[in-house]
Short mmCIF file of C-alpha atoms in Angstrom, two decimals:
data_model
loop_
_atom_site.label_atom_id
_atom_site.label_comp_id
_atom_site.label_asym_id
_atom_site.label_seq_id
_atom_site.Cartn_x
_atom_site.Cartn_y
_atom_site.Cartn_z
CA MET A 219 -0.05 0.05 -0.08
CA SER A 220 1.12 3.54 -0.90
CA HIS A 221 2.60 5.68 1.98
CA SER A 222 -0.22 7.69 3.82
CA SER A 223 1.44 10.97 2.97
CA GLU A 224 0.46 10.39 -0.86
CA TRP A 225 -3.29 10.82 0.06
CA GLU A 226 -5.22 13.94 0.46
CA GLU A 227 -6.60 14.62 3.86
CA GLY A 228 -9.55 16.57 5.23
CA LEU A 229 -11.98 15.30 2.45
CA GLU A 230 -15.59 14.13 3.08
CA GLY A 231 -16.61 10.71 2.27
CA ASN A 232 -15.28 7.26 2.80
CA PHE A 233 -12.84 7.13 -0.19
CA LEU A 234 -9.18 8.30 -0.65
CA ILE A 235 -7.91 10.62 -3.48
CA ASN A 236 -4.32 10.63 -4.42
CA LYS A 237 -2.54 13.88 -4.22
CA THR A 238 -1.44 13.61 -7.77
CA VAL A 239 -4.97 14.28 -8.91
CA MET A 240 -5.46 17.16 -6.54
CA GLY A 241 -2.60 19.27 -7.63
CA GLY A 242 -4.48 21.81 -9.73
CA THR A 243 -4.62 19.89 -12.99
CA GLY A 244 -7.46 17.52 -12.13
CA SER A 245 -11.26 17.66 -12.35
CA ALA A 246 -13.92 15.60 -10.62
CA GLN A 247 -17.43 14.81 -11.73
CA CYS A 248 -20.10 13.45 -9.37
CA ALA A 249 -23.43 11.71 -10.14
CA THR A 250 -26.25 10.30 -8.23
CA GLY A 251 -29.52 8.73 -9.19
CA GLN A 252 -30.69 7.05 -12.29
CA SER A 253 -27.77 5.63 -14.49
CA ALA A 254 -25.13 7.22 -12.15
CA ARG A 255 -22.77 4.13 -12.23
CA PRO A 256 -22.99 3.64 -15.87
CA LEU A 257 -22.39 7.30 -16.55
CA VAL A 258 -19.38 7.48 -14.28
CA GLU A 259 -17.83 4.14 -14.80
CA GLY A 260 -18.79 4.02 -18.48
CA GLU A 261 -17.15 7.41 -18.99
CA PHE A 262 -13.94 6.16 -17.37
CA GLN A 263 -13.82 3.02 -19.47
CA SER A 264 -14.83 5.06 -22.61
CA VAL A 265 -12.18 7.62 -22.01
CA SER A 266 -9.55 5.03 -21.36
CA ALA A 267 -10.49 3.19 -24.65
CA ILE A 268 -10.41 6.32 -26.81
CA ASP A 269 -7.02 7.43 -25.31
CA ALA A 270 -5.49 4.00 -25.95
CA VAL A 271 -6.02 4.56 -29.70
CA VAL A 272 -5.95 8.25 -30.14
CA PRO A 273 -3.90 9.82 -27.38
CA GLY A 274 -4.78 13.33 -26.49
CA LEU A 275 -8.29 13.36 -27.90
CA VAL A 276 -9.87 13.04 -24.61
CA PRO A 277 -8.80 14.20 -21.10
CA LYS A 278 -6.91 11.41 -19.58
CA ALA A 279 -8.82 9.39 -17.00
CA ALA A 280 -7.33 9.08 -13.39
CA GLY A 281 -10.05 6.87 -11.84
CA TRP A 282 -13.59 6.44 -10.72
CA GLY A 283 -15.31 5.25 -7.55
CA GLU A 284 -18.31 5.65 -5.29
CA TYR A 285 -18.90 6.89 -1.60
CA GLN A 286 -21.94 7.16 0.63
CA SER A 287 -23.52 10.65 1.36
CA GLY A 288 -26.46 10.39 3.65
CA GLU A 289 -28.69 7.67 2.07
CA SER A 290 -27.27 8.17 -1.38
CA ASN A 291 -24.59 6.46 -3.41
CA VAL A 292 -22.39 9.12 -5.05
CA TYR A 293 -20.28 8.11 -8.14
CA PHE A 294 -17.35 10.10 -9.11
CA PHE A 295 -15.03 10.29 -12.16
CA LEU A 296 -11.48 11.85 -11.92
CA GLY A 297 -9.54 13.08 -14.85
CA ASP A 298 -7.25 15.82 -16.29
CA PHE A 299 -8.55 19.42 -16.29
CA HIS A 300 -8.50 21.31 -19.67
CA ASP A 301 -9.37 25.14 -19.99
CA MET A 302 -11.33 25.08 -23.10
CA ASP A 303 -12.87 27.36 -25.61
CA LEU A 304 -16.35 25.73 -26.28
CA ALA A 305 -17.50 28.27 -28.90
CA LYS A 306 -14.76 27.61 -31.45
CA ALA A 307 -15.23 24.72 -34.08
CA PRO A 308 -12.18 22.32 -34.43
CA GLU A 309 -9.99 22.54 -37.69
CA PRO A 310 -11.92 20.22 -39.90
CA GLU A 311 -9.33 18.04 -41.42
CA PRO A 312 -7.17 17.25 -38.26
CA PHE A 313 -10.29 16.57 -36.24
CA ILE A 314 -11.78 14.28 -38.82
CA SER A 315 -8.69 12.39 -39.11
CA GLN A 316 -8.71 11.84 -35.53
CA ILE A 317 -12.32 10.47 -35.58
CA ALA A 318 -11.35 8.26 -38.56
CA GLN A 319 -8.47 7.00 -36.54
CA LEU A 320 -10.72 6.20 -33.70
CA HIS A 321 -13.00 4.17 -35.69
CA GLN A 322 -10.29 2.36 -37.51
CA ALA A 323 -7.93 1.58 -34.65
CA GLY A 324 -10.62 1.16 -31.95
CA THR A 325 -11.45 -2.56 -32.66
CA SER A 326 -13.74 -4.63 -30.57
CA PRO A 327 -11.77 -7.10 -28.20
CA ASN A 328 -14.14 -9.99 -29.26
CA GLY A 329 -15.21 -8.94 -32.69
CA MET A 330 -18.90 -8.21 -31.55
CA PHE A 331 -20.82 -5.12 -31.16
CA GLY A 332 -21.26 -3.76 -27.50
CA PHE A 333 -18.94 -2.73 -24.72
CA PRO A 334 -17.35 -4.34 -21.65
CA VAL A 335 -19.40 -2.17 -19.18
CA ALA A 336 -22.74 -0.22 -19.25
CA THR A 337 -22.36 3.25 -20.63
CA ALA A 338 -24.72 6.26 -20.77
CA CYS A 339 -25.73 8.76 -23.43
CA GLY A 340 -26.66 11.82 -21.62
CA LYS A 341 -28.37 10.48 -18.43
CA MET A 342 -29.78 7.43 -20.03
CA GLU A 343 -28.02 3.97 -19.66
CA ARG A 344 -27.23 2.36 -22.95
CA THR A 345 -27.72 -1.42 -23.50
CA VAL A 346 -24.22 -2.71 -24.69
CA ARG A 347 -24.39 -6.29 -24.22
CA TRP A 348 -22.29 -8.22 -26.85
CA GLU A 349 -24.07 -9.10 -29.95
CA LYS A 350 -22.94 -10.52 -33.41
CA SER A 351 -25.59 -8.74 -35.28
CA TRP A 352 -25.43 -5.09 -35.62
CA ALA A 353 -29.21 -4.85 -36.28
CA LYS A 354 -29.79 -6.53 -32.93
CA SER A 355 -27.42 -4.30 -31.12
CA PHE A 356 -28.88 -1.12 -32.48
CA THR A 357 -32.34 -2.43 -31.56
CA ASN A 358 -31.34 -2.84 -27.98
CA GLN A 359 -30.11 0.71 -27.72
CA LEU A 360 -33.26 2.09 -29.61
CA ASN A 361 -35.56 0.12 -27.31
CA ASP A 362 -33.69 1.83 -24.33
CA VAL A 363 -34.61 5.34 -25.50
CA ILE A 364 -38.17 4.55 -26.51
CA LYS A 365 -38.64 3.12 -23.08
CA TYR A 366 -37.11 6.13 -21.30
CA ASP A 367 -39.14 8.55 -23.60
CA ASN A 368 -42.40 6.88 -22.76
CA GLU A 369 -41.56 6.96 -18.98
CA THR A 370 -40.88 10.82 -19.40
CA ASN A 371 -43.55 11.82 -21.89
CA GLY A 372 -46.24 9.22 -21.54
CA PRO A 373 -48.09 7.03 -23.97
CA TRP A 374 -48.94 8.00 -27.50
CA PRO A 375 -50.63 5.29 -29.60
CA GLU A 376 -49.38 6.71 -32.99
CA TYR A 377 -45.79 6.92 -31.64
CA ASP A 378 -45.90 3.28 -30.26
CA ASP A 379 -47.07 2.26 -33.77
CA ALA A 380 -44.21 4.05 -35.46
CA CYS A 381 -41.72 2.52 -32.95
CA LYS A 382 -43.04 -0.91 -33.70
CA GLN A 383 -42.62 -0.39 -37.43
CA LEU A 384 -39.05 0.69 -36.80
CA ILE A 385 -38.12 -2.27 -34.63
CA ASP A 386 -40.04 -4.95 -36.63
CA ILE A 387 -39.42 -3.66 -40.31
CA VAL A 388 -36.96 -0.79 -40.76
CA ILE A 389 -34.07 -1.89 -38.73
CA PRO A 390 -33.98 -5.47 -39.93
CA ARG A 391 -34.30 -4.27 -43.53
CA LEU A 392 -31.89 -1.36 -43.41
CA LEU A 393 -29.31 -2.56 -40.97
CA GLY A 394 -29.64 -6.22 -41.69
CA ALA A 395 -28.53 -5.41 -45.17
CA LEU A 396 -25.03 -4.48 -43.79
CA GLN A 397 -24.48 -8.14 -42.77
CA SER A 398 -26.11 -10.06 -45.63
CA GLU A 399 -25.43 -11.24 -49.15
CA GLY A 400 -21.74 -11.54 -48.34
CA ARG A 401 -21.39 -7.98 -46.77
CA GLU A 402 -19.74 -7.55 -43.42
CA ILE A 403 -19.01 -4.55 -41.11
CA VAL A 404 -16.32 -4.40 -38.47
CA PRO A 405 -17.39 -3.07 -35.01
CA ALA A 406 -15.73 0.34 -34.49
CA LEU A 407 -15.21 2.27 -31.36
CA ILE A 408 -17.53 5.30 -31.38
CA HIS A 409 -17.43 8.27 -28.98
CA GLY A 410 -21.27 7.70 -28.66
CA ASP A 411 -22.44 11.40 -28.11
CA LEU A 412 -20.29 13.33 -30.54
CA TRP A 413 -21.68 16.80 -31.10
CA GLU A 414 -20.69 20.52 -30.85
CA ASN A 415 -21.35 20.98 -27.15
CA ASN A 416 -19.04 17.94 -26.29
CA ILE A 417 -16.07 19.43 -28.10
CA GLY A 418 -13.61 22.15 -27.01
CA ILE A 419 -10.27 23.66 -28.02
CA ASP A 420 -7.67 23.45 -25.29
CA MET A 421 -6.71 27.23 -24.46
CA GLU A 422 -3.05 26.32 -23.88
CA THR A 423 -2.32 23.88 -26.55
CA GLY A 424 -4.93 24.74 -29.27
CA LYS A 425 -5.64 21.03 -29.69
CA THR A 426 -9.24 19.72 -30.01
CA VAL A 427 -10.49 17.79 -26.96
CA VAL A 428 -13.72 15.80 -26.74
CA PHE A 429 -15.58 14.82 -23.64
CA ASP A 430 -18.75 13.27 -22.14
CA SER A 431 -18.16 10.05 -23.99
CA GLY A 432 -20.28 6.99 -23.69
CA CYS A 433 -18.64 4.45 -25.97
CA THR A 434 -19.71 1.25 -27.68
CA TYR A 435 -18.30 -0.88 -30.42
CA ALA A 436 -20.90 -0.11 -33.19
CA HIS A 437 -21.28 0.60 -36.86
CA ASN A 438 -19.04 3.51 -37.44
CA GLU A 439 -21.73 5.38 -39.23
CA MET A 440 -23.88 5.55 -36.05
CA GLU A 441 -21.46 8.32 -34.80
CA PHE A 442 -22.90 10.89 -37.00
CA GLY A 443 -26.68 10.41 -36.38
CA THR A 444 -26.48 13.43 -34.02
CA TRP A 445 -25.00 15.51 -36.77
CA ARG A 446 -28.31 15.31 -38.54
CA CYS A 447 -30.35 16.60 -35.56
CA SER A 448 -31.95 19.97 -35.37
CA TRP A 449 -29.52 21.17 -32.70
CA ALA A 450 -26.32 20.58 -34.85
CA PHE A 451 -24.94 24.04 -35.74
CA TYR A 452 -21.94 23.05 -37.85
CA PHE A 453 -21.69 19.40 -38.19
CA ASN A 454 -24.85 19.58 -40.14
CA GLN A 455 -22.77 21.04 -42.96
CA PRO A 456 -21.96 18.43 -45.62
CA MET A 457 -18.26 19.29 -45.61
CA TRP A 458 -17.70 17.38 -42.33
CA ILE A 459 -19.09 14.10 -43.74
CA ARG A 460 -17.35 14.45 -47.03
CA LEU A 461 -14.06 14.82 -45.28
CA TYR A 462 -14.68 11.65 -43.17
CA GLN A 463 -15.63 9.64 -46.29
CA ARG A 464 -12.23 10.40 -47.59
CA HIS A 465 -10.90 8.49 -44.88
CA ILE A 466 -13.61 5.81 -44.59
CA GLU A 467 -16.03 4.99 -47.40
CA PRO A 468 -19.63 4.52 -46.71
CA SER A 469 -20.66 0.89 -45.96
CA GLU A 470 -22.43 -1.18 -48.54
CA PRO A 471 -25.16 -0.78 -49.77
CA VAL A 472 -23.65 2.81 -50.38
CA GLU A 473 -26.93 4.06 -51.81
CA GLU A 474 -28.58 3.51 -48.36
CA TRP A 475 -26.09 5.70 -46.47
CA ASP A 476 -28.52 8.56 -46.09
CA ASP A 477 -31.29 6.31 -44.97
CA ARG A 478 -29.07 4.84 -42.38
CA ASN A 479 -27.96 8.28 -41.23
CA ARG A 480 -31.70 9.32 -40.77
CA LEU A 481 -32.20 6.07 -38.78
CA TYR A 482 -29.19 6.67 -36.56
CA SER A 483 -30.48 10.19 -35.89
CA ILE A 484 -33.62 8.82 -34.18
CA HIS A 485 -31.64 7.53 -31.27
CA PRO A 486 -30.41 11.04 -30.16
CA TYR A 487 -33.68 12.61 -30.87
CA LEU A 488 -35.49 10.08 -28.46
CA ASN A 489 -32.61 10.27 -26.08
CA ASP A 490 -33.16 14.22 -25.95
CA ALA A 491 -36.96 13.62 -25.56
CA ALA A 492 -36.38 11.34 -22.62
CA GLY A 493 -34.34 13.92 -20.83
CA HIS A 494 -36.83 16.78 -21.38
CA ALA A 495 -40.64 16.41 -20.74
CA GLY A 496 -42.63 17.88 -23.43
CA SER A 497 -39.71 17.99 -25.93
CA VAL A 498 -40.71 18.07 -29.61
CA SER A 499 -37.77 15.72 -30.41
CA ARG A 500 -40.02 12.66 -30.07
CA GLN A 501 -41.91 14.04 -33.14
CA MET A 502 -38.97 15.16 -35.23
CA TRP A 503 -38.04 11.70 -36.64
CA VAL A 504 -41.48 10.48 -37.60
CA PRO A 505 -41.08 11.71 -41.27
CA PHE A 506 -38.28 9.25 -41.66
CA LEU A 507 -40.99 6.42 -42.14
CA SER A 508 -42.33 8.23 -45.13
CA GLY A 509 -38.86 8.06 -46.72
CA ARG A 510 -37.43 5.54 -49.25
CA VAL A 511 -37.06 2.41 -47.12
CA THR A 512 -39.42 -0.26 -47.84
CA GLY A 513 -40.02 -3.59 -46.43
#
């Protein structure tokens, strides 16, 4: 065991924090309640996985843990602190190169879709159990946000019918095609919540830093569903995807890339609706079902 002088004293809680993370360069995040452990442990594992393949893209993780505060379990995440400019967009080509590197070098440890521990997107726990089928893996995640949204916003029969159509018809048809007729996709490590408010420019180094990750090994194109959402304010410009596709071409069938992107945007829309009672986000994706996808 390390010498006692290495540990910070005078902190409340039944845990120890090493002085190396209390020296002015560390940051701490705490969470309680719904999905607190997946949020914290998931971020630690996500940050560690990203840093292993693209060093410097995320704040380096120092640790995570839990302590008791009254009757509540409090979970905490410790990592490097970065003073960031959150209003400035990253330089497109270097940033996209890093995201492509993440997707190419971040390979699943068992060749399957999923993640070793539960993660969260926003406050919502993501089902990441291992699956060979990408259609099944995405269905698990979509069912999560459908359930959370219904818990927040209440029943809506037309919405339930549309969700059933997505699960029973659209996903098997659209995502099943990625792994049929000789086609294969390789599970890629994705950030899981990559949008403008989770990206900053380090004020000291000028380098791009991404944060609030909730990773999973997924179809790489899922990363960009959020870029189609109504709240995107620079990633919705075609330039960003075109730059990415210079590094990694669309999966086959190529002509269905846009339909897949629309499908992937439903997850962040419903995740947003689940976190905000009365949000219009649950209605934003319904026009998808009047698109080109057929059974």
